[in-house]
Each structure stands twice: as structure tokens, then as C-alpha cells.
XYZ file of N, CA and C in Angstrom:
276
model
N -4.409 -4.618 9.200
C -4.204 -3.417 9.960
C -5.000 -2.292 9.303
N -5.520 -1.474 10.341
C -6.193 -0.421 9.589
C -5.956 1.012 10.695
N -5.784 1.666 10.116
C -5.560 3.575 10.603
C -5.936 3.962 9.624
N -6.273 5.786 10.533
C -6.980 6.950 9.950
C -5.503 7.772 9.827
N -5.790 8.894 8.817
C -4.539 9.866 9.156
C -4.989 11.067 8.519
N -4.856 12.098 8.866
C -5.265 13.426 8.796
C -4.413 13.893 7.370
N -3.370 13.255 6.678
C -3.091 13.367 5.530
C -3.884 13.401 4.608
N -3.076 13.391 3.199
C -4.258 14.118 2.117
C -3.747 12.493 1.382
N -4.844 11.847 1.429
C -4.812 10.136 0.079
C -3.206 10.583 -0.719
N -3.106 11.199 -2.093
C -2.579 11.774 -2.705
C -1.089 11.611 -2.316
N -0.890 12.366 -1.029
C 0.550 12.524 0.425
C 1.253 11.310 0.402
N -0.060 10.305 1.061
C 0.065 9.118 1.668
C 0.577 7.971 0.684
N -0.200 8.125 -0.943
C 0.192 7.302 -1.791
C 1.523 8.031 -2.330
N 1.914 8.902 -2.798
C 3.261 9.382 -3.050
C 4.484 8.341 -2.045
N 3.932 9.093 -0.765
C 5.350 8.298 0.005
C 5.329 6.914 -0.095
N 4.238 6.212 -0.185
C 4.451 4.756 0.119
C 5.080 4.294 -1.502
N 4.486 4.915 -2.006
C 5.151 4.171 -3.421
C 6.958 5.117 -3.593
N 7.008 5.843 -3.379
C 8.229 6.111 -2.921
C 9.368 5.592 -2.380
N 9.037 4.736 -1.081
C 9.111 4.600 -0.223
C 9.631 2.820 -0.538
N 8.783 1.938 -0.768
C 8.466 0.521 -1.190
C 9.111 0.869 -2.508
N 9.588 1.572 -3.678
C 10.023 1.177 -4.822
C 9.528 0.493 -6.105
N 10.299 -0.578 -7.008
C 9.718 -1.168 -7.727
C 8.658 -2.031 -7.420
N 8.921 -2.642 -6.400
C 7.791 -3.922 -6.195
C 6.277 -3.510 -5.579
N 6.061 -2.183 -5.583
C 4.796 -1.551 -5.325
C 4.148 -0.822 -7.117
N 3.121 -1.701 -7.280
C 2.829 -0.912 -8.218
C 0.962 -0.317 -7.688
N 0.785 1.229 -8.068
C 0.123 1.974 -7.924
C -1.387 2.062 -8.348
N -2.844 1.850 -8.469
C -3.328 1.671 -9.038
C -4.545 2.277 -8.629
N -5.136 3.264 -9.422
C -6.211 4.416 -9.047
C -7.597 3.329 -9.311
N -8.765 3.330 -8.440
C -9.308 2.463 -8.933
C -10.740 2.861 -9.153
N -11.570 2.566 -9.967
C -13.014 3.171 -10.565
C -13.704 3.721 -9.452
N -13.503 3.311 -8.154
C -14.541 4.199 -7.111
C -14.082 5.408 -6.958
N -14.733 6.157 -6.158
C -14.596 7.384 -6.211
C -13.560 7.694 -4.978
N -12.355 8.294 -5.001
C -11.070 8.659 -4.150
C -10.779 7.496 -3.219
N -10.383 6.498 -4.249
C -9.810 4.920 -3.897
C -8.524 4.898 -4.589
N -7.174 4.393 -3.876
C -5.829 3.835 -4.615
C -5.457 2.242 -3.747
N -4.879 2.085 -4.622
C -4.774 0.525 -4.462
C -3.433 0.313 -4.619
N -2.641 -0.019 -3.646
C -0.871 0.098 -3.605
C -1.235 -1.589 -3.694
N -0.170 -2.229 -4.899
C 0.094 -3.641 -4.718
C 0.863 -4.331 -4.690
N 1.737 -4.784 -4.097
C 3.198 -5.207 -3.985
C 3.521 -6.690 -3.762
N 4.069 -6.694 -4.694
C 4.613 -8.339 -5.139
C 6.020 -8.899 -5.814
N 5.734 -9.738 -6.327
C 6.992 -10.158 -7.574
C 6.253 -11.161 -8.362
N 7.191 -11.433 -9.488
C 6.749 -12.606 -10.498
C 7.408 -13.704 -10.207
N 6.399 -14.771 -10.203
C 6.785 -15.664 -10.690
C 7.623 -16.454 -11.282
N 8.042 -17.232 -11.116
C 8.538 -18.661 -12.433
C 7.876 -18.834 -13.473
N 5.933 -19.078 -13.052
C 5.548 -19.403 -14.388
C 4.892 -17.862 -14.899
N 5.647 -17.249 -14.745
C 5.363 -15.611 -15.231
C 4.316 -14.796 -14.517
N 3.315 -15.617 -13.510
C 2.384 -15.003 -13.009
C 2.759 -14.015 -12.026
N 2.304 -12.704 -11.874
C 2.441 -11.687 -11.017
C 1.766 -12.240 -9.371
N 2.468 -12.380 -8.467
C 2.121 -13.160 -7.442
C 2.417 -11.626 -6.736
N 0.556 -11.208 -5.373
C 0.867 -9.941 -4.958
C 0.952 -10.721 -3.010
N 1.644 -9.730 -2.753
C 2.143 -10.353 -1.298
C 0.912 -9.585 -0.057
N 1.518 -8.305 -0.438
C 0.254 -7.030 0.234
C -0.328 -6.192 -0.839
N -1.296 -5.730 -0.105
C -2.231 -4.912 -0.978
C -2.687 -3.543 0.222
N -2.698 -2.657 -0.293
C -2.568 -1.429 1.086
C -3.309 -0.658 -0.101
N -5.135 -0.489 1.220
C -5.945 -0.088 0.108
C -6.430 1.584 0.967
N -6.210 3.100 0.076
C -6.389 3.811 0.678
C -7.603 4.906 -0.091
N -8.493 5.238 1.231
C -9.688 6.076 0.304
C -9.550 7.264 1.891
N -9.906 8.435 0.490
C -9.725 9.428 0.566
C -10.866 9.978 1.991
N -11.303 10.652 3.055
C -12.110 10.969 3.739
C -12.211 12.563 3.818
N -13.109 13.180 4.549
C -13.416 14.060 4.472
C -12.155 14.791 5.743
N -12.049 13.877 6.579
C -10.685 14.823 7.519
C -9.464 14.055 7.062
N -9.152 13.685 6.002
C -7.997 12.859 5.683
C -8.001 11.279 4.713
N -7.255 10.302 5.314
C -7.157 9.364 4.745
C -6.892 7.943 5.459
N -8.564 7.307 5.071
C -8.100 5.729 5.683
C -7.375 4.871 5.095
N -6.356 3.817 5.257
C -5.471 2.555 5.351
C -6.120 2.116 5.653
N -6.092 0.736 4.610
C -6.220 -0.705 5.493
C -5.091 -1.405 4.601
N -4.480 -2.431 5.386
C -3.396 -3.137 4.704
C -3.652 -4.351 4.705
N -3.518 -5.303 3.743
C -3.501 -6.494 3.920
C -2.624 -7.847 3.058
N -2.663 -8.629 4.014
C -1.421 -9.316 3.226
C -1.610 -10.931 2.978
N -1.484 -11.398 1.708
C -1.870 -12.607 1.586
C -0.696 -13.820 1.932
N -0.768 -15.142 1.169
C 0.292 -15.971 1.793
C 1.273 -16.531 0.697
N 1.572 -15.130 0.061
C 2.619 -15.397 -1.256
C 4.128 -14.844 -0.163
N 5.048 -15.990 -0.323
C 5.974 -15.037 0.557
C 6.653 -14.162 -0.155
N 7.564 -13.232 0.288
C 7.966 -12.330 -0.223
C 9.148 -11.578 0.927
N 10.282 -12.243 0.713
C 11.150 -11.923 1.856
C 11.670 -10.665 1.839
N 11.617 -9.642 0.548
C 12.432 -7.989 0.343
C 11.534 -7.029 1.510
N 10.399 -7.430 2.252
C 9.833 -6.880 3.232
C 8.813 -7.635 4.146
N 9.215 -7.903 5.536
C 8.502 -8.381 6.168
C 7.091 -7.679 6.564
N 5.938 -8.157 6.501
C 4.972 -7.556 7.696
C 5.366 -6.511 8.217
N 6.184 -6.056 9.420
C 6.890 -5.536 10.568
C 7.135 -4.448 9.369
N 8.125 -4.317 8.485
C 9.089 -3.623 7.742
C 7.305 -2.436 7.208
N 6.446 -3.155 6.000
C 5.506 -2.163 6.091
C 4.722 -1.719 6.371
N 4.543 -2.133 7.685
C 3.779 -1.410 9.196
C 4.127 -0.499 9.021
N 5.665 -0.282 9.383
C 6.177 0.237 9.890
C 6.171 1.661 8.691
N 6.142 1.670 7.528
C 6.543 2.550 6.804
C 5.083 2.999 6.503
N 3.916 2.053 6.610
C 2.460 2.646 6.112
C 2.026 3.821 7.493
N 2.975 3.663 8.900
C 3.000 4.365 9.669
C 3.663 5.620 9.566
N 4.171 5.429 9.319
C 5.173 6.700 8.675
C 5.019 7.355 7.373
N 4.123 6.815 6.942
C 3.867 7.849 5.382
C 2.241 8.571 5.955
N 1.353 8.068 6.845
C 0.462 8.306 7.247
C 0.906 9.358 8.280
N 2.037 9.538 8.719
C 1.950 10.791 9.957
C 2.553 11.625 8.783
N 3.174 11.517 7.506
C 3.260 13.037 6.740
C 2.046 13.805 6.004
């Protein structure tokens, strides 16, 4: 999934990590006005297994999303569940 939002990057990453809790961890990344929301759990054999990854860079009228989600399951949020909230942190 991907949307634009007239929010400020900054806005958008506050609420979602807000929002999602522990299992989102936050991560500013070497390009220039890029964050990298990554949300997962561990493992059995200790490995950090990430479910979605919701990657947001900064634009000149706001801030693009793209979300994406691999095939680690992860039942504390469906698909549907952070649509639904990457929608809603993007209209603040």
C-alpha cells in the first residue's frame, strides 16, 4: 500500500510508533528524510523476525507511505488493523 499525506514525516512517525507500541521499532535511516517503522517479534531461535515494514520519506508538500508486509505471521495485528491506523496517523 502506498499514500501521500500533507503531514509533516516527523507527525506521521510519532503517531504510528505511538500508536503500534512495543512491537514497532523506529529507525532513522542514512538517506536523506527517510524513517523506517519495523514491526515484528522474536523468535524461538532468538532471531528478530519483522512482519511489516512502513517506509516513510519526507516530501516537499508532506509525507509519502509505503507499507509492506512480509510472510512472518504475526497475529497482535492483522494487515486490515495497520491500514487502518497508517490511515489515520497520515490524516494528522
Amino acid at each position: 500500500m502506498r499514500l501521500n499525506t500533507q503531514a509533516k514525516m516527523a507527525d506521521v512517525a510519532k503517531c504510528l510508533r505511538n500508536n503500534l507500541g512495543d512491537e514497532a521499532t523506529l529507525v532513522q535511516l542514512p538517506a536523506k528524510n527517510q524513517i523506517e517503522i519495523r514491526i515484528g517479534q522474536s523468535a524461538a531461535s532468538g532471531e528478530y523476525l519483522y512482519a511489516y515494514l512502513i517506509s516513510l520519506t519526507a516530501q516537499a508538500d508532506g509525507t509519502a507511505l509505503e507499507l509492506r508486509k512480509t510472510d512472518t505471521w504475526f497475529p497482535q495485528l492483522t494487515p486490515a488493523e495497520l491500514e487502518a491506523e497508517v490511515k489515520a496517523c497520515a490524516r494528522s
